[in-house]
PDB file of C-alpha atoms in Angstrom:
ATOM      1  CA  UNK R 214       0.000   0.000   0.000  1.00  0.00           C
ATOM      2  CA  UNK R 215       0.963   3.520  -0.925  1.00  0.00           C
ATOM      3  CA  UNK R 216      -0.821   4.979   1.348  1.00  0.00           C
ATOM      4  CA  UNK R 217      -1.359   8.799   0.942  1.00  0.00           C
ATOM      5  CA  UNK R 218       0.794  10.292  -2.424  1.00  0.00           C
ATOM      6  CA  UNK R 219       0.267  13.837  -3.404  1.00  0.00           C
ATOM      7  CA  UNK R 220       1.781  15.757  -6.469  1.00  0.00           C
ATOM      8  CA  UNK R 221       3.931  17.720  -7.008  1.00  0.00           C
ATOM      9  CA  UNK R 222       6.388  17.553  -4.695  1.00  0.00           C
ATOM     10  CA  UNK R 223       7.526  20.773  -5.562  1.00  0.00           C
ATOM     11  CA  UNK R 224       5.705  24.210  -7.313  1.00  0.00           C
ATOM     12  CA  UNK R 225       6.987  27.545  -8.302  1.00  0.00           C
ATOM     13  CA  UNK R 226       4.245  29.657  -9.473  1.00  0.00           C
ATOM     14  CA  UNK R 227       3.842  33.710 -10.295  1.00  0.00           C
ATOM     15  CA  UNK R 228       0.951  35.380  -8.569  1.00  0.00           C
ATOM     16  CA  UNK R 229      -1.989  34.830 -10.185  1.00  0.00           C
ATOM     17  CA  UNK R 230      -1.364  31.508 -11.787  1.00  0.00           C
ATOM     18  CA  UNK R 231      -3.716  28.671 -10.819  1.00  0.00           C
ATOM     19  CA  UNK R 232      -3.101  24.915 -10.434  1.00  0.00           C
ATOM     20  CA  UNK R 233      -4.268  21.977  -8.959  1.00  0.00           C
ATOM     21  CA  UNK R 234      -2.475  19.877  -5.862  1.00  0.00           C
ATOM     22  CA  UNK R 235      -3.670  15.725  -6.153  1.00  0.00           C
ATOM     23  CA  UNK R 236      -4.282  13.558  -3.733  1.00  0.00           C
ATOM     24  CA  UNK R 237      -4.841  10.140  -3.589  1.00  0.00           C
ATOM     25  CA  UNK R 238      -5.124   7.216  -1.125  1.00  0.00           C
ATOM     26  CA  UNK R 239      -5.689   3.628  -1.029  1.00  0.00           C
ATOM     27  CA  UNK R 240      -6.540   2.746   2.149  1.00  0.00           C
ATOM     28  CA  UNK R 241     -10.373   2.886   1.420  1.00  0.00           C
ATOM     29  CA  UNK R 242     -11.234   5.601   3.931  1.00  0.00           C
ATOM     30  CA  UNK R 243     -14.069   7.794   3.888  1.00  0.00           C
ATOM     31  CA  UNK R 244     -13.101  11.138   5.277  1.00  0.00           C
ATOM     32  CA  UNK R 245     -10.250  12.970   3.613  1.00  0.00           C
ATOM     33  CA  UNK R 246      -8.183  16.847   4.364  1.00  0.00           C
ATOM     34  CA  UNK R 247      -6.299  18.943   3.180  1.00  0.00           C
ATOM     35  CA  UNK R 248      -4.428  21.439   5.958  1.00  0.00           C
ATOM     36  CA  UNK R 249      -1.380  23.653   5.070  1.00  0.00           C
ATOM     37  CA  UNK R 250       1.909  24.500   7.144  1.00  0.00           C
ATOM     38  CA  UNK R 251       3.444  27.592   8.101  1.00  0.00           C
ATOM     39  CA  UNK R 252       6.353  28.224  10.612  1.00  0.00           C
ATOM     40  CA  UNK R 253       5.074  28.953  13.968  1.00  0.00           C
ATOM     41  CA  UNK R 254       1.338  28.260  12.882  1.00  0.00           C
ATOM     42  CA  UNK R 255       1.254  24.235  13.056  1.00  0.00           C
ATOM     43  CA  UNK R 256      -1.423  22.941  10.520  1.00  0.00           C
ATOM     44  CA  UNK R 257      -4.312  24.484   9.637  1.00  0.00           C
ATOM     45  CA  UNK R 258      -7.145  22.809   7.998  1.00  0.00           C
ATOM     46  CA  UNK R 259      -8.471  24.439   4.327  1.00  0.00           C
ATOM     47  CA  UNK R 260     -10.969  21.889   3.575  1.00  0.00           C
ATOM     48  CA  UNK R 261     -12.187  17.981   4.516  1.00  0.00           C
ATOM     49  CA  UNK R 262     -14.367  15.768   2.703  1.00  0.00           C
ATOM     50  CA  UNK R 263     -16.436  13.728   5.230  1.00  0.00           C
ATOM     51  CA  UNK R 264     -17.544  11.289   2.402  1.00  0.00           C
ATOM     52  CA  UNK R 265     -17.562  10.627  -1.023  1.00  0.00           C
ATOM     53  CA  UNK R 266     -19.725  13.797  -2.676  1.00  0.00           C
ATOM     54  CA  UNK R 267     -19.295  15.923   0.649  1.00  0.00           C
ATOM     55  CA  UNK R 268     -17.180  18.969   1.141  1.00  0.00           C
ATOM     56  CA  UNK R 269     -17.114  21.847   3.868  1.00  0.00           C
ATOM     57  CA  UNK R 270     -14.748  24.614   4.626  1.00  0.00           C
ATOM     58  CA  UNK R 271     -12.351  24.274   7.281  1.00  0.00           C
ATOM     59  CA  UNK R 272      -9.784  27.286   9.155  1.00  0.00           C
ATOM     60  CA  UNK R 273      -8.679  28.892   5.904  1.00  0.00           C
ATOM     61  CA  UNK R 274     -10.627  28.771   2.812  1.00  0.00           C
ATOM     62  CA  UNK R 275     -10.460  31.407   1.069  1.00  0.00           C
ATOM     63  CA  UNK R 276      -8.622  31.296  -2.106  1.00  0.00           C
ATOM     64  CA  UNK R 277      -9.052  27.715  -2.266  1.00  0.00           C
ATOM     65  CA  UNK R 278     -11.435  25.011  -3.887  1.00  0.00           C
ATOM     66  CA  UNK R 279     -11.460  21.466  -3.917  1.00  0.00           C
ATOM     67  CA  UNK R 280     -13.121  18.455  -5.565  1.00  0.00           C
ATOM     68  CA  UNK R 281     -13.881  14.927  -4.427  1.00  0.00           C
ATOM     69  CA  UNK R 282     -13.200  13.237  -7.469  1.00  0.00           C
ATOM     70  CA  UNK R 283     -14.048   9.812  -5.807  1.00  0.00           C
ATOM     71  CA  UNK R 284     -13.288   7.765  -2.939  1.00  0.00           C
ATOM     72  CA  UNK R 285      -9.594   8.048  -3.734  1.00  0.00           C
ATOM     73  CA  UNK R 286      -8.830  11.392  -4.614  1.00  0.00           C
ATOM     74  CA  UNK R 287      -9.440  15.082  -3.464  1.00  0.00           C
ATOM     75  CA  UNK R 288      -8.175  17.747  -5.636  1.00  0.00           C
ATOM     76  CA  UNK R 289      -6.825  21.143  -3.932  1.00  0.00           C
ATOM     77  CA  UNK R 290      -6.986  24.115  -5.984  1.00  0.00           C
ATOM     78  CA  UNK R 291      -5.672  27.644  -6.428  1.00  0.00           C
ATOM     79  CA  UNK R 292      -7.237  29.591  -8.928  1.00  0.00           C
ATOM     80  CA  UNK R 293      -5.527  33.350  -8.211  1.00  0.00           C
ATOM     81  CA  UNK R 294      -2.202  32.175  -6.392  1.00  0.00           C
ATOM     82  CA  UNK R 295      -0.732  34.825  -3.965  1.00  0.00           C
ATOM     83  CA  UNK R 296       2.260  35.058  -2.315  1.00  0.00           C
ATOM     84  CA  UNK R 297      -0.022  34.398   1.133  1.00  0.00           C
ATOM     85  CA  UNK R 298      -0.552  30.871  -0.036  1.00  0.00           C
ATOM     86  CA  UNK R 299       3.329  29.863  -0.130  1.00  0.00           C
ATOM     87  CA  UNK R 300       2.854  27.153   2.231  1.00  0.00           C
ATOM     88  CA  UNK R 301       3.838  23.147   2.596  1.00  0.00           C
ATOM     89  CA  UNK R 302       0.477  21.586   1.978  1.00  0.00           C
ATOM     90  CA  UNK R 303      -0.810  18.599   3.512  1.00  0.00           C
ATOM     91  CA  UNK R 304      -3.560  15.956   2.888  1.00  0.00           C
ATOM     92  CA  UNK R 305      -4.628  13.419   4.950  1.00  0.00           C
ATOM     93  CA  UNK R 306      -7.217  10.784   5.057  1.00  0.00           C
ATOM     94  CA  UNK R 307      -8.564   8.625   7.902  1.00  0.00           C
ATOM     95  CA  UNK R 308     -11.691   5.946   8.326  1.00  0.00           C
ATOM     96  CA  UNK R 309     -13.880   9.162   9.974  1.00  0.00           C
ATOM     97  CA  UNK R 310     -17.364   6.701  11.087  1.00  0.00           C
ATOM     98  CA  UNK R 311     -14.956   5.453  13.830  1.00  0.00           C
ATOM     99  CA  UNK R 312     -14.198   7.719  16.436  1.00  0.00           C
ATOM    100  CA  UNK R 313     -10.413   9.254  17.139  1.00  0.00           C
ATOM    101  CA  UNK R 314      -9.078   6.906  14.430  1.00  0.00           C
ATOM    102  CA  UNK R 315      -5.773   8.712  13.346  1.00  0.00           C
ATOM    103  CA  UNK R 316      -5.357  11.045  10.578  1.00  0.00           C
ATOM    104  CA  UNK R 317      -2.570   9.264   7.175  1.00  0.00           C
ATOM    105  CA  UNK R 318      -0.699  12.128   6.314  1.00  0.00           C
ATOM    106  CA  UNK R 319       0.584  12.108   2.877  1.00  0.00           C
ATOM    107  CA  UNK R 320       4.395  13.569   2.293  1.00  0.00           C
ATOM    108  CA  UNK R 321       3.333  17.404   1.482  1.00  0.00           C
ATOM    109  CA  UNK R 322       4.041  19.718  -1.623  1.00  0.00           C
ATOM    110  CA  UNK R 323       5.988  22.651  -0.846  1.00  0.00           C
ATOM    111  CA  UNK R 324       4.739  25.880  -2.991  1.00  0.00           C
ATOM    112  CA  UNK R 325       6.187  28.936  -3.299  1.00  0.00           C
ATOM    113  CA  UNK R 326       4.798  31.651  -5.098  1.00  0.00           C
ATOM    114  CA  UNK R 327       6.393  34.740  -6.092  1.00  0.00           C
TER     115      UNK R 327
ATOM    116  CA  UNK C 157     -14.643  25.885  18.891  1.00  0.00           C
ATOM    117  CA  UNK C 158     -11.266  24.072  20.473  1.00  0.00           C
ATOM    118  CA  UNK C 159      -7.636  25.433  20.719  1.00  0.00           C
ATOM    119  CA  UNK C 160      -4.121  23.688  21.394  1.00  0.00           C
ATOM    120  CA  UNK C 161      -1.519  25.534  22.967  1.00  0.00           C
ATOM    121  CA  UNK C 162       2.231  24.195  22.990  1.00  0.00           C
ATOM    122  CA  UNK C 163       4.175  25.965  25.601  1.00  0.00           C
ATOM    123  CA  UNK C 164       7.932  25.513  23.789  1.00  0.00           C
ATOM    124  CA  UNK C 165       8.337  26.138  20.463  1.00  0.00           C
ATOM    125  CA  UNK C 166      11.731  24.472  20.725  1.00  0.00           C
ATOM    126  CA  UNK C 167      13.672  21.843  23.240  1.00  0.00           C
ATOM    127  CA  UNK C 168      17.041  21.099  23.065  1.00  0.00           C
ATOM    128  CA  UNK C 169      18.222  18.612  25.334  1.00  0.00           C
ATOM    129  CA  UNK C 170      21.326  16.325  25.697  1.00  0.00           C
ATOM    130  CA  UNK C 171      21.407  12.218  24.322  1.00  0.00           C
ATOM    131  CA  UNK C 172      19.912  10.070  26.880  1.00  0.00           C
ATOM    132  CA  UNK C 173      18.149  12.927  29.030  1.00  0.00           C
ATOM    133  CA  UNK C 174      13.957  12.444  29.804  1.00  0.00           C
ATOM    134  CA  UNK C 175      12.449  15.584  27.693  1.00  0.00           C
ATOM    135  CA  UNK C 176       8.687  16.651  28.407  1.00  0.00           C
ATOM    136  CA  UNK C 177       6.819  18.607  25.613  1.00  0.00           C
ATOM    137  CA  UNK C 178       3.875  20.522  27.216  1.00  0.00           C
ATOM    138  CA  UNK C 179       0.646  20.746  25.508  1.00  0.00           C
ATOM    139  CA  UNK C 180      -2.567  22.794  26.787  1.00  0.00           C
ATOM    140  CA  UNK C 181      -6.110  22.661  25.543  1.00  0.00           C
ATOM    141  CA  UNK C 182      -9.318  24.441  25.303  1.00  0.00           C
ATOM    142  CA  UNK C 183     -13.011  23.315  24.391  1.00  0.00           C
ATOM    143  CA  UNK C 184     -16.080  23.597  25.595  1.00  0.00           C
ATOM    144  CA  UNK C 185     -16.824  19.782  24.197  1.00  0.00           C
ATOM    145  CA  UNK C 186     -15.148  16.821  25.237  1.00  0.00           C
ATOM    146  CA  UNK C 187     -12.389  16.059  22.719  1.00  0.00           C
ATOM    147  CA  UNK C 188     -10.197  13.491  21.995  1.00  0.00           C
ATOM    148  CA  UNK C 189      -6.576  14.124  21.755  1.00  0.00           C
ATOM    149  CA  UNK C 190      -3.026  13.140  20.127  1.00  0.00           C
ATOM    150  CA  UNK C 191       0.495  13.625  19.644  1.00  0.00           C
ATOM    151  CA  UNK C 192       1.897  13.389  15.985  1.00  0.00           C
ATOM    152  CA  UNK C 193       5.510  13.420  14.911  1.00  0.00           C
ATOM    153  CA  UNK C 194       7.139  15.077  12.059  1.00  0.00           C
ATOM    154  CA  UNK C 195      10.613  14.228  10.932  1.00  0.00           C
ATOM    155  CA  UNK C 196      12.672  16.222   8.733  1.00  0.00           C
ATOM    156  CA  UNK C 197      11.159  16.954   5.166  1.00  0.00           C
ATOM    157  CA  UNK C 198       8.637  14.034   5.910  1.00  0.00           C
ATOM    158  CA  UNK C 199       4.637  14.189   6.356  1.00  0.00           C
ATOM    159  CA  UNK C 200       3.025  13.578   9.938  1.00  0.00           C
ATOM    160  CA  UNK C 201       3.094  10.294  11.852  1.00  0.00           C
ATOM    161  CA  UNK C 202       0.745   9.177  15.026  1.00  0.00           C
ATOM    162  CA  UNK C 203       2.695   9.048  17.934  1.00  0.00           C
ATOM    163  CA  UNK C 204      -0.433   8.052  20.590  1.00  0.00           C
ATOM    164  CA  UNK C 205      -3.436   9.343  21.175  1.00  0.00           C
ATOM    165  CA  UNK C 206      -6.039   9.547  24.121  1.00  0.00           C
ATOM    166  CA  UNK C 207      -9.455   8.464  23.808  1.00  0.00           C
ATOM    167  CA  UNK C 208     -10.659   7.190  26.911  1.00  0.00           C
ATOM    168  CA  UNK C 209     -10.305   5.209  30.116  1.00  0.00           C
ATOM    169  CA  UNK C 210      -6.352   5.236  31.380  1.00  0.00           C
ATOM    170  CA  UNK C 211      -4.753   8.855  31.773  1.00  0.00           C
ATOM    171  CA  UNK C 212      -1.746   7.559  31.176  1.00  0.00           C
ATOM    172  CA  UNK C 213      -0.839   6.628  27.458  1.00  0.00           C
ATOM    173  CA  UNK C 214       2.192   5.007  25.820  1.00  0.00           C
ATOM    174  CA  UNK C 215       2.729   4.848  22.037  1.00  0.00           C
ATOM    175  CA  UNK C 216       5.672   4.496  19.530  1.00  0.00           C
ATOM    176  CA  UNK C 217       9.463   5.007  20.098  1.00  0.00           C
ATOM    177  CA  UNK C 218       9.357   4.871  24.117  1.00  0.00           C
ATOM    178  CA  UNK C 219       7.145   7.755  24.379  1.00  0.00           C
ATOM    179  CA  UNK C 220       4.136   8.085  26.999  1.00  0.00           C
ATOM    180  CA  UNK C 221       1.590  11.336  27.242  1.00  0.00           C
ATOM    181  CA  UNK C 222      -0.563  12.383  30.266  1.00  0.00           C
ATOM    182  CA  UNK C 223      -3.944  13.329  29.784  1.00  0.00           C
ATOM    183  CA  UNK C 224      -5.267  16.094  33.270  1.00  0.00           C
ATOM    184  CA  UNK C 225      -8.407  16.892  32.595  1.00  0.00           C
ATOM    185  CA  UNK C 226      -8.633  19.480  35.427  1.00  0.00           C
ATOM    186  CA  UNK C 227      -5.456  21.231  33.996  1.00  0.00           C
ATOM    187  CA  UNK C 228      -6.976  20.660  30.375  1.00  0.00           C
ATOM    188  CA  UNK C 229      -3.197  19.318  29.445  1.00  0.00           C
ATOM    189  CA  UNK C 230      -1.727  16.571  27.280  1.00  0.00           C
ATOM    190  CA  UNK C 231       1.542  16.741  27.741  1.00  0.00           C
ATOM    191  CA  UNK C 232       4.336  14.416  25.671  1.00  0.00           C
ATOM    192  CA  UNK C 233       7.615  12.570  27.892  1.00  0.00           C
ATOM    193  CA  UNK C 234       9.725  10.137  27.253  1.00  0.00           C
ATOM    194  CA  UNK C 235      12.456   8.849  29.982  1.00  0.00           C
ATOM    195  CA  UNK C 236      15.684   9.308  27.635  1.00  0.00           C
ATOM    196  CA  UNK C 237      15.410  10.081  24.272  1.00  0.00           C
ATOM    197  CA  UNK C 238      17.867   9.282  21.407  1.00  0.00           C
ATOM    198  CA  UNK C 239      19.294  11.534  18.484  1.00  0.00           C
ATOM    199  CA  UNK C 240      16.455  10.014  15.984  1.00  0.00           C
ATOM    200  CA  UNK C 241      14.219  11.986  18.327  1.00  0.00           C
ATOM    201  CA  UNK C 242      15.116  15.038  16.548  1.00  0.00           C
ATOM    202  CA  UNK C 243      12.037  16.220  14.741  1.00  0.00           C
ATOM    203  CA  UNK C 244       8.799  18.304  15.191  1.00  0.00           C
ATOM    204  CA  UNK C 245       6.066  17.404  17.565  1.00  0.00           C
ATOM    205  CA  UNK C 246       2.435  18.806  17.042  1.00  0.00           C
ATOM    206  CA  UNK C 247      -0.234  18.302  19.697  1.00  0.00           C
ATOM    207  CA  UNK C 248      -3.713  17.892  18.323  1.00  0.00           C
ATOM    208  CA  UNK C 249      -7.736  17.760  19.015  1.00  0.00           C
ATOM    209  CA  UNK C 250     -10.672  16.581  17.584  1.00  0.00           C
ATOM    210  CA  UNK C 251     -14.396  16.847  18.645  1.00  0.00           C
ATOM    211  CA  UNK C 252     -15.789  13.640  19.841  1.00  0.00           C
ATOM    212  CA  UNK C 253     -19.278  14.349  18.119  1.00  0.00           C
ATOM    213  CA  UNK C 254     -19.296  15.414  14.428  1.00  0.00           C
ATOM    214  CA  UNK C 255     -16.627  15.594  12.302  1.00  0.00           C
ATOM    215  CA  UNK C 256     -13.105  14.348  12.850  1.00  0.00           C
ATOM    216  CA  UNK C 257     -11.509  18.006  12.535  1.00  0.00           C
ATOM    217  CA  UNK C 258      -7.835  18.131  14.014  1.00  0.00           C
ATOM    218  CA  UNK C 259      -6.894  21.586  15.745  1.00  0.00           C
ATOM    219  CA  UNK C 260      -3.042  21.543  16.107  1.00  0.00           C
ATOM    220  CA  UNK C 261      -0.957  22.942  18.246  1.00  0.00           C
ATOM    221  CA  UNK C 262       1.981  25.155  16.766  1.00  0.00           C
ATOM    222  CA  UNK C 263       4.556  22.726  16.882  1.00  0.00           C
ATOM    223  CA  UNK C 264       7.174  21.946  19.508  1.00  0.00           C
ATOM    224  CA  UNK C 265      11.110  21.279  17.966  1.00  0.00           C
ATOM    225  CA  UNK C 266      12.772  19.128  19.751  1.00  0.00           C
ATOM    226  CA  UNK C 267      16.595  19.034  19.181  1.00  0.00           C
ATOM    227  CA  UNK C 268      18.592  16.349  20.446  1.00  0.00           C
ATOM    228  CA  UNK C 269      22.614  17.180  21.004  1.00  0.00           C
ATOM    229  CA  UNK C 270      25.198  14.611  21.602  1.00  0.00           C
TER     230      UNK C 270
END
């Protein structure tokens, strides 16, 4: 099992360019995240997905969208990146209809944007 | 709405010596409540996590955490810690009812010198 595999690894963008962060997971859970990481600040969730077809905002949304493709995957996007949004972004997943089961953090992507 | 205060932002301490990370919460729900570890350049990893019965918890690599509900603390030790301790410990919560949100802490670096 992979696990939880996000791309890029790595993203340089210009302010105002838009892309898309992926992430995937194979361990059949339910609930999925995506949370961002700045010195200082710890992680801070952007978005979940409680289930397949669900999505609600989390800390810091704005400037963000996602999609829950399917069970596996949960897009991340920027469509207007700003320099406020360089960041090492995380997404997680975890089997959500039992309680305190543990978050599977995938390895991050690390954006800067200039 | 919950919060997670960590009291250190960084520990240094000497090969072999006990460390304690503190951790300090607020809710006004019952929560559950964990310790993940993040090594260098790496995504987050469970370390333990308190969900009910024992205060006392003990999970990977030798450590233990205390959960004090009257002092609303959490707080990470472990007895003598070894230079592949070195990394970045987050201290996290998560409702008990609704959605499994994590609130992090802002981190706690713990640097281990020979």
């Amino acid at each position: 099992n992979a696990g939880v595999t996000q791309t890029p690894k790595f993203q340089v963008l210009k302010t105002g360019q838009s892309m898309t962060l992926q992430c995937a997971q194979d361990m059949n859970h339910n609930s999925m995240y995506w949370y961002r990481q700045d010195p200082g600040m710890g992680l801070r969730l952007i978005y979940y997905s409680a289930s397949e077809g669900t999505t609600d905002k989390g800390e810091v949304p704005n400037g963000y969208n996602v999609s829950r493709l399917n069970k596996r995957e949960f897009s991340l996007r920027l469509e207007s990146a700003a320099p406020s949004q360089t960041s090492v972004y995380f997404c997680a997943s975890s089997e959500a209809r039992v309680a305190g089961n543990e978050q599977y953090f995938g390895p991050g992507t690390r954006l800067t944007v200039t | 709405a919950q919060s997670v205060t960590q009291l250190d932002s960084q520990v240094p301490v000497f090969e072999e010596a006990p460390v304690e990370l503190r951790c300090n919460y607020s809710s006004s729900v019952s929560v559950y409540l964990f310790w993940y570890v993040q090594y260098p350049n790496q995504g987050l990893q469970l370390l333990l996590k308190y969900l009910s019965g024992s205060t006392l918890v003990k999970g990977i690599n030798g450590f233990e955490a205390e959960f004090n509900k009257s002092q609303t603390s959490f707080h990470l030790r472990k007895p003598s810690v070894h230079i592949s301790d070195t990394a970045e410990y987050f201290c996290a919560v998560t409702q008990i009812q609704g959605a499994q949100k994590l609130v992090f802490g802002q981190g706690t670096r713990l640097t281990i010198n020979p």
